[in-house]
Coordinates of N, CA and C in Angstrom, one line a residue:
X1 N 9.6 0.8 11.3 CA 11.0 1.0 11.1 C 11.8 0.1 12.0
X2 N 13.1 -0.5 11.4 CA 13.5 -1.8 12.5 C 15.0 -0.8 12.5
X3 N 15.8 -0.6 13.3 CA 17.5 -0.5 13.2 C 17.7 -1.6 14.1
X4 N 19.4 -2.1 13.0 CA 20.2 -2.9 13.5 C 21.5 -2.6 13.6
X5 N 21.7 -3.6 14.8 CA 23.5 -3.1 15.1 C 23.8 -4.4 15.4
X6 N 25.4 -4.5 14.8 CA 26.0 -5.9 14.8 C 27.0 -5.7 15.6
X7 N 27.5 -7.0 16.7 CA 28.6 -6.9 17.4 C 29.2 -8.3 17.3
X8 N 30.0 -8.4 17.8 CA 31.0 -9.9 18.0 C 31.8 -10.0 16.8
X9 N 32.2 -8.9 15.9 CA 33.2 -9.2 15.1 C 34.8 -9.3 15.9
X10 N 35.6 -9.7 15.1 CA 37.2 -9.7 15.7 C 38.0 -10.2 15.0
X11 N 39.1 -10.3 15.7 CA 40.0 -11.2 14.8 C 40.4 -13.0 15.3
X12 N 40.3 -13.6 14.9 CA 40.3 -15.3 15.4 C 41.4 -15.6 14.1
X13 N 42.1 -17.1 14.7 CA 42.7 -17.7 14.3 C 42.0 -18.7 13.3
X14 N 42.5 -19.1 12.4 CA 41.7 -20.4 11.5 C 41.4 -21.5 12.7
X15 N 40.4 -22.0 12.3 CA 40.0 -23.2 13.0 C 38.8 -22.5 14.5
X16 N 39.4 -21.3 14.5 CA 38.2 -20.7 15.8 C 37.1 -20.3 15.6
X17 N 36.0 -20.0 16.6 CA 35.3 -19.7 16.8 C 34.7 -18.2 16.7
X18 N 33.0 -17.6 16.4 CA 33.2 -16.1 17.0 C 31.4 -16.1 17.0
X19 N 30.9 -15.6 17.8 CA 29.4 -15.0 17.5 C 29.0 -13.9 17.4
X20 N 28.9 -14.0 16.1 CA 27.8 -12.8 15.7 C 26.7 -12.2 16.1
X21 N 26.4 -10.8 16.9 CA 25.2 -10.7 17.8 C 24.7 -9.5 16.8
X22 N 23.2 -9.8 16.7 CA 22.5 -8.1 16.2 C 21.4 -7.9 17.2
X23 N 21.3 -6.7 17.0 CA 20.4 -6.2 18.2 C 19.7 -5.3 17.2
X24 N 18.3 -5.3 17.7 CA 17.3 -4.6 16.4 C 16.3 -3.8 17.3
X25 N 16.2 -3.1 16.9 CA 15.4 -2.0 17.8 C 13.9 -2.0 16.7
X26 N 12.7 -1.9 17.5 CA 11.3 -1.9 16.8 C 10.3 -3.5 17.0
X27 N 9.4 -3.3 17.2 CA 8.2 -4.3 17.1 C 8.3 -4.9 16.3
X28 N 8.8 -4.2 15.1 CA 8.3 -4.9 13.9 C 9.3 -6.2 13.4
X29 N 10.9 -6.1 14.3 CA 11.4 -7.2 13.9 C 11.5 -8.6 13.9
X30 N 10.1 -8.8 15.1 CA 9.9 -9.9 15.0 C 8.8 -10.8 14.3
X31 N 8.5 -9.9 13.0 CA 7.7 -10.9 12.2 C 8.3 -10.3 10.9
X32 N 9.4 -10.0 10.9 CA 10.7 -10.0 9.7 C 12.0 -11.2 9.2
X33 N 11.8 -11.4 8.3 CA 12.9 -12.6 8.3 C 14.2 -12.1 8.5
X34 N 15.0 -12.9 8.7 CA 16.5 -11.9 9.1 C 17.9 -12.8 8.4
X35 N 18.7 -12.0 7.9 CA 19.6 -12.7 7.3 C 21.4 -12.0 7.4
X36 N 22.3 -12.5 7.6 CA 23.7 -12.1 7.8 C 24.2 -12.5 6.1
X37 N 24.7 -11.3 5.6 CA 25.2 -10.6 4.4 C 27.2 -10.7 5.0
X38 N 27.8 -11.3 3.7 CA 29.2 -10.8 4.2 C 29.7 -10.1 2.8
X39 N 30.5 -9.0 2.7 CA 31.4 -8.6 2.1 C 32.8 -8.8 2.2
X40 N 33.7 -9.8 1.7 CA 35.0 -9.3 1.2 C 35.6 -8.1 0.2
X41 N 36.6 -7.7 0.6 CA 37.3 -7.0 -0.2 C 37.5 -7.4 -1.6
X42 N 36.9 -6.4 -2.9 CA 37.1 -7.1 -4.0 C 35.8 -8.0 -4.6
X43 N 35.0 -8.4 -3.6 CA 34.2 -9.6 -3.8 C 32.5 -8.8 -3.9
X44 N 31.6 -9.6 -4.4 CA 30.1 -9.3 -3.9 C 29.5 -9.4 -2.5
X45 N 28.5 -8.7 -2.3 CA 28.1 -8.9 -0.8 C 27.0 -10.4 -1.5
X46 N 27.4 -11.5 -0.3 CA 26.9 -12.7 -0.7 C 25.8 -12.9 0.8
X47 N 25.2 -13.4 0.8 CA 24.2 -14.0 2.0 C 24.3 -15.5 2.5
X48 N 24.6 -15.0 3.7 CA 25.6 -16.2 4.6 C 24.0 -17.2 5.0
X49 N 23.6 -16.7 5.5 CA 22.6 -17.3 6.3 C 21.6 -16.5 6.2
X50 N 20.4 -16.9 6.6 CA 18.7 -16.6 6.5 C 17.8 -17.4 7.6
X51 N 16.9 -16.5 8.0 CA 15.4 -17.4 9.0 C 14.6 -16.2 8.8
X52 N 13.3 -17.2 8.5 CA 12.3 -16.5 8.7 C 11.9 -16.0 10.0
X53 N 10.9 -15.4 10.2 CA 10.6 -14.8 11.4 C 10.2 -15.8 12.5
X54 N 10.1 -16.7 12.0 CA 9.3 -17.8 12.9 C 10.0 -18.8 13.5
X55 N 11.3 -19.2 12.5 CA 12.8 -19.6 12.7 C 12.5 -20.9 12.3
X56 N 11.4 -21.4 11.6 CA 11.2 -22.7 11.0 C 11.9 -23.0 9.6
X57 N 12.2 -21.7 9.0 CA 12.8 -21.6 7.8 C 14.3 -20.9 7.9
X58 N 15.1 -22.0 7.6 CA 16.5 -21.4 7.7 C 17.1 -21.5 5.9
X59 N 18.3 -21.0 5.4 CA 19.4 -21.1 4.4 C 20.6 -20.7 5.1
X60 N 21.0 -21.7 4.3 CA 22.8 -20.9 4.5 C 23.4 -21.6 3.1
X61 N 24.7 -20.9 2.6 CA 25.2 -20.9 1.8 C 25.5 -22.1 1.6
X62 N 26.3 -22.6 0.7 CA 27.2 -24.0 0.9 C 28.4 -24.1 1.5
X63 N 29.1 -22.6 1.3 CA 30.8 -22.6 2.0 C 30.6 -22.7 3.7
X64 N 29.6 -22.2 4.0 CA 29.1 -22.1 5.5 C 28.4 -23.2 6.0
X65 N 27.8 -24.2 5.5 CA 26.9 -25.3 5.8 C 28.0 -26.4 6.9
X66 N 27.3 -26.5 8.2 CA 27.9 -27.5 8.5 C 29.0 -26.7 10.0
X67 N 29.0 -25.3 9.3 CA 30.1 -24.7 10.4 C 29.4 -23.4 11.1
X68 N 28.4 -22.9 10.4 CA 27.7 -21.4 10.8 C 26.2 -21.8 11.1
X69 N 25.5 -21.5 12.4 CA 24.6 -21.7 12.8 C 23.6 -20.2 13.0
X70 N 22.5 -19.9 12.5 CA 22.2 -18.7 12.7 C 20.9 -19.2 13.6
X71 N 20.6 -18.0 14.2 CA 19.2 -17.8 15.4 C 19.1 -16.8 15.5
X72 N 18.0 -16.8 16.3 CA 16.9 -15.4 17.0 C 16.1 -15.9 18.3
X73 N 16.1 -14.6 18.9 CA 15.2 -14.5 19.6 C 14.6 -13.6 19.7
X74 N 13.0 -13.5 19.4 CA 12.1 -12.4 18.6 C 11.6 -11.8 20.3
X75 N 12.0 -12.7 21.6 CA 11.4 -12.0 22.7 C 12.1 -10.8 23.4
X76 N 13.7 -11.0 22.7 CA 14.9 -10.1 23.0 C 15.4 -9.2 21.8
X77 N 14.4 -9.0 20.4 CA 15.0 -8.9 19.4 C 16.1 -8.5 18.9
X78 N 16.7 -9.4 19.1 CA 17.8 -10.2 18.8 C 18.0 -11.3 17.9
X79 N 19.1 -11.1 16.9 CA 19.2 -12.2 16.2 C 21.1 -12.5 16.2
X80 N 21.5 -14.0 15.8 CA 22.8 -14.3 16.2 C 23.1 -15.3 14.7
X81 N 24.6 -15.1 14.9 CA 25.4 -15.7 14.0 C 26.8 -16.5 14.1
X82 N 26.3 -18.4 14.8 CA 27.7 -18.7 15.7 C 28.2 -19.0 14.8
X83 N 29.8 -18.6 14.2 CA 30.5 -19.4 13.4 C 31.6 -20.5 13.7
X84 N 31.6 -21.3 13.4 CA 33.0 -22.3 13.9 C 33.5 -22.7 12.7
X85 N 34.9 -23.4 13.2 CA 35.8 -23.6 12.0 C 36.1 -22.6 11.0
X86 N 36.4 -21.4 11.4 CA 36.8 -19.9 10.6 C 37.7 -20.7 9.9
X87 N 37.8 -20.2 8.5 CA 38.6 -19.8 8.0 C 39.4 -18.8 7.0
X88 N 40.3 -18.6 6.4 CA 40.5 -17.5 6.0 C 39.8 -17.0 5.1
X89 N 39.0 -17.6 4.2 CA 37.8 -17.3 3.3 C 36.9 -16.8 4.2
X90 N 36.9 -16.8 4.7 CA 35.5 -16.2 5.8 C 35.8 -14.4 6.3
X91 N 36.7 -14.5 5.9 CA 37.1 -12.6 6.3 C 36.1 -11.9 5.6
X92 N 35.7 -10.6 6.0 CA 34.5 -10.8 5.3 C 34.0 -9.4 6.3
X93 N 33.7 -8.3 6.0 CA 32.6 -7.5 7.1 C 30.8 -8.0 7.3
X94 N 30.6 -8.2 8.2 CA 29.6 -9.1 7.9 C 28.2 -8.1 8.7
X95 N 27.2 -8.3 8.0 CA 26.0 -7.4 8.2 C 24.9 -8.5 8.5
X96 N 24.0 -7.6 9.2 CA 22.9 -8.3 9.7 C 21.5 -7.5 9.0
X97 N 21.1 -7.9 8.2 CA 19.4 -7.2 7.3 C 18.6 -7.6 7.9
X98 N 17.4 -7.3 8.2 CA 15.7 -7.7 7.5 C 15.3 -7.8 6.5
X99 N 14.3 -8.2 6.1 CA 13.0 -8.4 5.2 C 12.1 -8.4 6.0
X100 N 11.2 -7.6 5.0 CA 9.6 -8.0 5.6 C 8.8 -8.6 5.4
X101 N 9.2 -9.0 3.9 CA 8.3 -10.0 3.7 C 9.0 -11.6 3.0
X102 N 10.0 -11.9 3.8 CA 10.5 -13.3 3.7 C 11.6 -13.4 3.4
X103 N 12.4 -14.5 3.6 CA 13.8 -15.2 3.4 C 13.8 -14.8 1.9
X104 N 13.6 -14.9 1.3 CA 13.7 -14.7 0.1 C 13.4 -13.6 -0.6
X105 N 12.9 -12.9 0.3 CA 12.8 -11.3 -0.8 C 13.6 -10.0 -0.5
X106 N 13.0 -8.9 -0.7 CA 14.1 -7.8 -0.6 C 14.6 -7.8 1.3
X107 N 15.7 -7.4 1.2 CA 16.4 -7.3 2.5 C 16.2 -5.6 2.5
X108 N 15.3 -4.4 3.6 CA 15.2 -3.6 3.7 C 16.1 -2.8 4.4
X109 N 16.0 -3.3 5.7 CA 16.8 -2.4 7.0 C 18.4 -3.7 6.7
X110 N 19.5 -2.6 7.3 CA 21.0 -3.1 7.7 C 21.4 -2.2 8.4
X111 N 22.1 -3.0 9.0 CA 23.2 -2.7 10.0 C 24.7 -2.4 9.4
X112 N 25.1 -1.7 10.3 CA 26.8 -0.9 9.8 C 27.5 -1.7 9.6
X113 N 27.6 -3.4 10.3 CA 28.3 -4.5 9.5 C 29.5 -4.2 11.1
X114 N 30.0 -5.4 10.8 CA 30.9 -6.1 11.8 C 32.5 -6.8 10.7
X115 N 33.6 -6.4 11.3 CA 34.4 -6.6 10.7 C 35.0 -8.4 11.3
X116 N 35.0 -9.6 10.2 CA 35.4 -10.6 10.9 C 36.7 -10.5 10.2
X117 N 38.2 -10.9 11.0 CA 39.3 -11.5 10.0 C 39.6 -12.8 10.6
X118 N 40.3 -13.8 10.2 CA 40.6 -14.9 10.6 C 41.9 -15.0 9.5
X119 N 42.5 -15.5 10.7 CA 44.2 -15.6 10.4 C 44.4 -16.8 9.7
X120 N 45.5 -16.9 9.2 CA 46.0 -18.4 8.7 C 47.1 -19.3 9.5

């Protein structure tokens, strides 16, 4: 059983910065892939970013490419989400999952989600 908790949401200006922290409780999250999920209002929950457990396998979206860096550290289990260049499309409550069995399959365990807004 893994629990996750997300922190570093807030509110930032366009053009800023923010880091996404999850904190994961259990052994088991460090041979789980891990991925940050955002929800807008109105919108689908989309998948921002992805790494496998091993952190040799990353995804990220297109709207995020270039600006949102995701990591882990499986010795602190912990995993992170730096974003730069917010913008207001980016508002978004944003969640941190697992899988257990890859970047690409079902996302099992989440977290309560972290609220980002970013101003205009």
């Amino acid at each position: 059983q893994v629990q996750l908790v997300e922190s570093g949401g807030g509110l930032v200006q366009a053009g800023g910065s923010l880091r996404l922290s999850c904190a994961a409780s259990g052994r088991a999250f460090g041979s789980y892939a891990m991925g940050w999920f955002r929800q807008a209002p109105g919108k689908e929950r989309e998948l921002v970013a992805a790494i496998s457990w091993s952190g040799t396998i990353v995804r990220y979206v297109d709207s995020v490419k270039g600006r949102f860096l995701i990591s882990r550290d499986n010795a602190l289990n912990m995993g992170n989400l730096q974003m730069n260049s917010l913008k207001p499309e980016d508002t978004a409550v944003y969640y941190c999952a697992a899988a257990p069995r890859g970047v690409e399959r079902s996302y099992d365990y989440w977290g309560q989600g972290t609220q980002v807004t970013v101003s205009s």
